[in-house]
Tab-separated table of C-alpha atoms in Angstrom:
chain	number	residue	atom	x	y	z
A	10	GLY	CA	-107.262	41.264	47.894
A	11	ALA	CA	-111.006	41.089	47.525
A	12	GLY	CA	-110.919	41.111	43.756
A	13	VAL	CA	-108.552	41.065	40.799
A	14	SER	CA	-106.746	44.388	40.595
A	15	GLN	CA	-105.226	45.755	37.385
A	16	SER	CA	-103.102	48.806	36.726
A	17	PRO	CA	-102.986	51.171	35.029
A	18	SER	CA	-106.680	51.436	34.215
A	19	ASN	CA	-105.834	53.573	31.191
A	20	LYS	CA	-102.621	53.909	29.246
A	21	VAL	CA	-101.971	56.079	26.212
A	22	THR	CA	-98.654	55.563	24.485
A	23	GLU	CA	-96.919	56.381	21.246
A	24	LYS	CA	-96.272	53.785	18.598
A	25	GLY	CA	-92.947	52.074	19.177
A	26	LYS	CA	-92.871	52.516	22.961
A	27	ASP	CA	-92.902	49.631	25.435
A	28	VAL	CA	-95.706	49.232	27.987
A	29	GLU	CA	-96.155	47.139	31.119
A	30	LEU	CA	-99.547	46.125	32.487
A	31	ARG	CA	-99.898	44.722	35.998
A	32	CYS	CA	-102.320	42.211	37.498
A	33	ASP	CA	-102.847	41.378	41.169
A	34	PRO	CA	-104.952	38.194	41.383
A	35	ILE	CA	-107.233	37.150	44.209
A	36	SER	CA	-105.196	35.813	47.125
A	37	GLY	CA	-105.055	32.024	47.022
A	38	HIS	CA	-105.974	31.737	43.341
A	39	THR	CA	-103.398	29.520	41.686
A	40	ALA	CA	-104.372	30.125	38.058
A	41	LEU	CA	-103.964	33.449	36.235
A	42	TYR	CA	-105.075	34.337	32.724
A	43	TRP	CA	-104.548	37.289	30.381
A	44	TYR	CA	-107.158	38.086	27.707
A	45	ARG	CA	-107.450	40.913	25.196
A	46	GLN	CA	-110.761	42.546	24.259
A	47	SER	CA	-110.954	44.632	21.109
A	48	LEU	CA	-114.027	46.621	20.088
A	49	GLY	CA	-116.687	44.308	18.696
A	50	GLN	CA	-114.549	41.226	19.266
A	51	GLY	CA	-114.760	38.429	21.768
A	52	LEU	CA	-112.205	38.032	24.507
A	53	GLU	CA	-109.019	36.690	22.975
A	54	PHE	CA	-106.890	34.360	25.128
A	55	LEU	CA	-103.257	35.430	25.479
A	56	ILE	CA	-101.489	33.454	28.224
A	57	TYR	CA	-102.156	31.215	31.233
A	58	PHE	CA	-100.157	30.574	34.427
A	59	GLN	CA	-100.803	27.729	36.852
A	60	GLY	CA	-98.637	27.318	39.934
A	61	ASN	CA	-95.070	26.389	39.062
A	62	SER	CA	-95.967	24.845	35.714
A	63	ALA	CA	-94.659	26.288	32.471
A	64	PRO	CA	-97.090	28.943	31.214
A	65	ASP	CA	-99.276	28.363	28.167
A	66	LYS	CA	-98.190	31.157	25.821
A	67	SER	CA	-100.099	29.830	22.811
A	68	GLY	CA	-102.330	32.922	22.536
A	69	LEU	CA	-99.622	35.572	22.420
A	70	PRO	CA	-99.992	37.279	19.009
A	71	SER	CA	-96.298	38.013	18.414
A	72	ASP	CA	-92.902	37.916	20.100
A	73	ARG	CA	-93.420	41.545	21.110
A	74	PHE	CA	-95.726	40.215	23.833
A	75	SER	CA	-94.428	38.555	26.993
A	76	ALA	CA	-95.658	37.960	30.511
A	77	GLU	CA	-94.235	36.984	33.864
A	78	ARG	CA	-95.743	35.858	37.114
A	79	THR	CA	-93.537	36.383	40.135
A	80	GLY	CA	-93.885	34.323	43.296
A	81	GLY	CA	-97.068	32.739	42.034
A	82	SER	CA	-98.943	35.993	42.547
A	83	VAL	CA	-98.546	39.291	40.662
A	84	SER	CA	-98.255	39.143	36.886
A	85	THR	CA	-96.904	41.670	34.393
A	86	LEU	CA	-97.808	41.706	30.686
A	87	THR	CA	-95.198	43.517	28.597
A	88	ILE	CA	-95.745	44.754	25.043
A	89	GLN	CA	-92.608	45.918	23.268
A	90	ARG	CA	-92.517	48.336	20.328
A	91	THR	CA	-96.274	48.893	20.504
A	92	GLN	CA	-98.314	49.110	17.301
A	93	GLN	CA	-101.704	50.730	16.740
A	94	GLU	CA	-103.332	47.314	16.411
A	95	ASP	CA	-102.313	46.594	20.015
A	96	SER	CA	-104.948	49.105	21.164
A	97	ALA	CA	-107.459	47.129	23.234
A	98	VAL	CA	-108.572	46.395	26.772
A	99	TYR	CA	-106.296	43.862	28.441
A	100	LEU	CA	-108.161	41.780	31.002
A	101	CYS	CA	-106.649	39.633	33.706
A	102	ALA	CA	-108.522	36.819	35.469
A	103	SER	CA	-107.717	34.369	38.235
A	104	SER	CA	-109.275	31.150	39.486
A	105	ILE	CA	-108.825	28.286	41.922
A	106	GLN	CA	-107.675	25.510	39.624
A	107	GLY	CA	-109.441	22.201	40.098
A	108	SER	CA	-112.437	23.723	41.857
A	109	GLY	CA	-115.205	22.099	39.824
A	110	ALA	CA	-116.501	24.827	37.564
A	111	ASN	CA	-113.183	26.688	37.880
A	112	VAL	CA	-114.897	30.055	37.504
A	113	LEU	CA	-112.666	32.848	36.248
A	114	THR	CA	-112.896	36.146	38.150
A	115	PHE	CA	-111.905	39.112	36.001
A	116	GLY	CA	-110.347	42.459	36.764
A	117	ALA	CA	-111.715	45.679	35.256
A	118	GLY	CA	-108.945	45.709	32.668
A	119	SER	CA	-106.260	48.059	31.396
A	120	ARG	CA	-107.316	50.115	28.380
A	121	LEU	CA	-104.342	50.612	26.065
A	122	THR	CA	-104.393	53.232	23.331
A	123	VAL	CA	-101.465	53.364	20.923
A	124	LEU	CA	-101.274	56.609	18.957
B	7	GLY	CA	-110.373	25.292	17.632
B	8	GLN	CA	-113.510	26.857	19.007
B	9	ASN	CA	-116.289	28.662	17.141
B	10	ILE	CA	-118.883	30.425	19.288
B	11	ASP	CA	-121.754	32.461	17.834
B	12	GLN	CA	-124.240	34.765	19.503
B	13	PRO	CA	-126.323	37.700	18.240
B	14	THR	CA	-124.655	41.095	18.280
B	15	GLU	CA	-127.502	43.142	19.733
B	16	MET	CA	-130.929	42.739	21.312
B	17	THR	CA	-133.428	45.290	22.584
B	18	ALA	CA	-136.267	44.658	25.021
B	19	THR	CA	-138.685	46.549	27.241
B	20	GLU	CA	-138.431	46.850	31.000
B	21	GLY	CA	-140.340	44.004	32.650
B	22	ALA	CA	-140.166	41.786	29.574
B	23	ILE	CA	-138.205	38.583	28.885
B	24	VAL	CA	-135.200	38.246	26.584
B	25	GLN	CA	-133.495	35.053	25.403
B	26	ILE	CA	-129.898	35.193	24.193
B	27	ASN	CA	-128.860	32.211	22.101
B	28	CYS	CA	-125.356	30.820	21.809
B	29	THR	CA	-124.203	28.081	19.453
B	30	TYR	CA	-120.779	26.526	19.608
B	31	GLN	CA	-118.513	24.130	17.752
B	32	THR	CA	-115.604	23.089	19.914
B	33	SER	CA	-112.951	20.430	20.165
B	34	GLY	CA	-114.414	18.629	23.155
B	35	PHE	CA	-116.630	20.168	25.810
B	36	ASN	CA	-116.163	20.712	29.521
B	37	GLY	CA	-118.627	23.433	30.449
B	38	LEU	CA	-120.407	26.531	29.172
B	39	PHE	CA	-120.363	29.857	31.005
B	40	TRP	CA	-122.326	33.088	30.772
B	41	TYR	CA	-120.807	36.368	31.926
B	42	GLN	CA	-122.326	39.853	32.186
B	43	GLN	CA	-120.208	42.884	31.356
B	44	HIS	CA	-121.284	46.492	31.893
B	45	ALA	CA	-119.462	49.081	29.820
B	46	GLY	CA	-115.993	49.766	31.190
B	47	GLU	CA	-116.289	47.109	33.884
B	48	ALA	CA	-115.059	43.577	34.521
B	49	PRO	CA	-117.045	40.636	33.157
B	50	THR	CA	-118.899	39.015	36.063
B	51	PHE	CA	-119.900	35.350	36.266
B	52	LEU	CA	-123.607	34.562	35.822
B	53	SER	CA	-123.975	30.830	35.219
B	54	TYR	CA	-122.301	27.524	34.455
B	55	ASN	CA	-123.768	24.510	32.635
B	56	VAL	CA	-121.960	21.233	32.111
B	57	LEU	CA	-124.948	18.848	31.885
B	58	ASP	CA	-127.994	19.183	29.628
B	59	GLY	CA	-130.932	21.086	31.014
B	60	LEU	CA	-131.953	24.297	32.666
B	61	GLU	CA	-130.167	26.015	35.545
B	62	GLU	CA	-132.258	28.682	37.261
B	63	LYS	CA	-130.815	31.434	39.394
B	64	GLY	CA	-133.317	34.129	40.318
B	65	ARG	CA	-134.336	36.162	37.282
B	66	PHE	CA	-131.649	34.506	35.142
B	67	SER	CA	-131.747	30.971	33.720
B	68	SER	CA	-129.338	29.159	31.447
B	69	PHE	CA	-130.026	26.148	29.257
B	70	LEU	CA	-127.661	23.704	27.609
B	71	SER	CA	-128.036	21.053	24.910
B	72	ARG	CA	-124.676	19.382	24.310
B	73	SER	CA	-125.919	17.305	21.370
B	74	LYS	CA	-127.029	20.472	19.560
B	75	GLY	CA	-124.067	22.614	20.645
B	76	TYR	CA	-126.582	25.150	21.909
B	77	SER	CA	-127.226	27.250	24.976
B	78	TYR	CA	-129.414	30.175	25.886
B	79	LEU	CA	-129.502	32.715	28.666
B	80	LEU	CA	-132.980	33.794	29.708
B	81	LEU	CA	-133.421	37.116	31.470
B	82	LYS	CA	-136.840	37.605	33.068
B	83	GLU	CA	-138.520	40.710	34.522
B	84	LEU	CA	-135.970	42.907	32.801
B	85	GLN	CA	-134.650	45.899	34.682
B	86	MET	CA	-132.777	48.909	33.330
B	87	LYS	CA	-129.638	47.708	35.130
B	88	ASP	CA	-129.686	44.561	32.964
B	89	SER	CA	-128.517	46.678	30.010
B	90	ALA	CA	-125.079	45.181	29.411
B	91	SER	CA	-123.095	42.836	27.195
B	92	TYR	CA	-123.630	39.118	27.777
B	93	LEU	CA	-120.726	36.820	26.945
B	94	CYS	CA	-121.027	33.125	26.145
B	95	ALA	CA	-117.870	31.093	26.805
B	96	VAL	CA	-116.949	27.439	26.405
B	97	ARG	CA	-114.241	25.304	27.970
B	98	GLY	CA	-112.967	22.445	25.825
B	99	SER	CA	-112.181	19.048	27.258
B	100	ASN	CA	-108.752	18.686	28.884
B	101	ASP	CA	-108.562	22.453	28.823
B	102	TYR	CA	-108.540	25.239	31.343
B	103	LYS	CA	-108.975	28.425	29.335
B	104	LEU	CA	-112.345	29.715	28.152
B	105	SER	CA	-113.123	30.575	24.533
B	106	PHE	CA	-115.527	33.503	24.254
B	107	GLY	CA	-118.133	34.608	21.762
B	108	ALA	CA	-118.156	38.263	20.699
B	109	GLY	CA	-120.919	39.090	23.176
B	110	THR	CA	-124.540	40.229	22.887
B	111	THR	CA	-125.356	43.819	23.813
B	112	VAL	CA	-128.760	43.971	25.477
B	113	THR	CA	-130.497	47.330	25.725
B	114	VAL	CA	-133.456	47.602	28.091
B	115	ARG	CA	-135.877	50.432	27.292
B	116	ALA	CA	-138.480	51.954	29.578
């Protein structure tokens, strides 16, 4: 597509429920990133996918968080047994790896509210 | 690890100039980025510096001093639509992800 697409744009859930957030990167972009943005905080790196390489999961805050990228394209971020501190905007970005500046293009994000 | 600092808020008048400073301490350096983010929207790329000096792009300019771990974003001829959050981000050497500062909220007043 023309840009990075994320869904849902807003999600309200109850504490303890599982949620899935989806990211459709720009066609042809080999690298995909997930970040989390909490109020008043900088973007926090969560996970990175590049082609067929093993993902860098070093930013995932706990084992309740996981992510997959199927067919080198669409990615799903799953949060199990959600907690109130998981409330944030989850941003996905994609880039063409190895393209000089390697500029990340972001989606508009999925706003998660855990009650 | 990475430590990136920028002011929380700045206010300026339409038509004026504002300079947003960013200081960083990182393990290695492979580029500094500025992004603009309007409320509820995606961050959008503004500029990239990897060598020392000034990069000018229309009303926006970005400066980098690697020896000082310092950058600034200069916004000239401010317009109301420039009211947004400005994010400074650094890529470490042998790295691919960006580390972000908390962002500077710029408010442009008439």
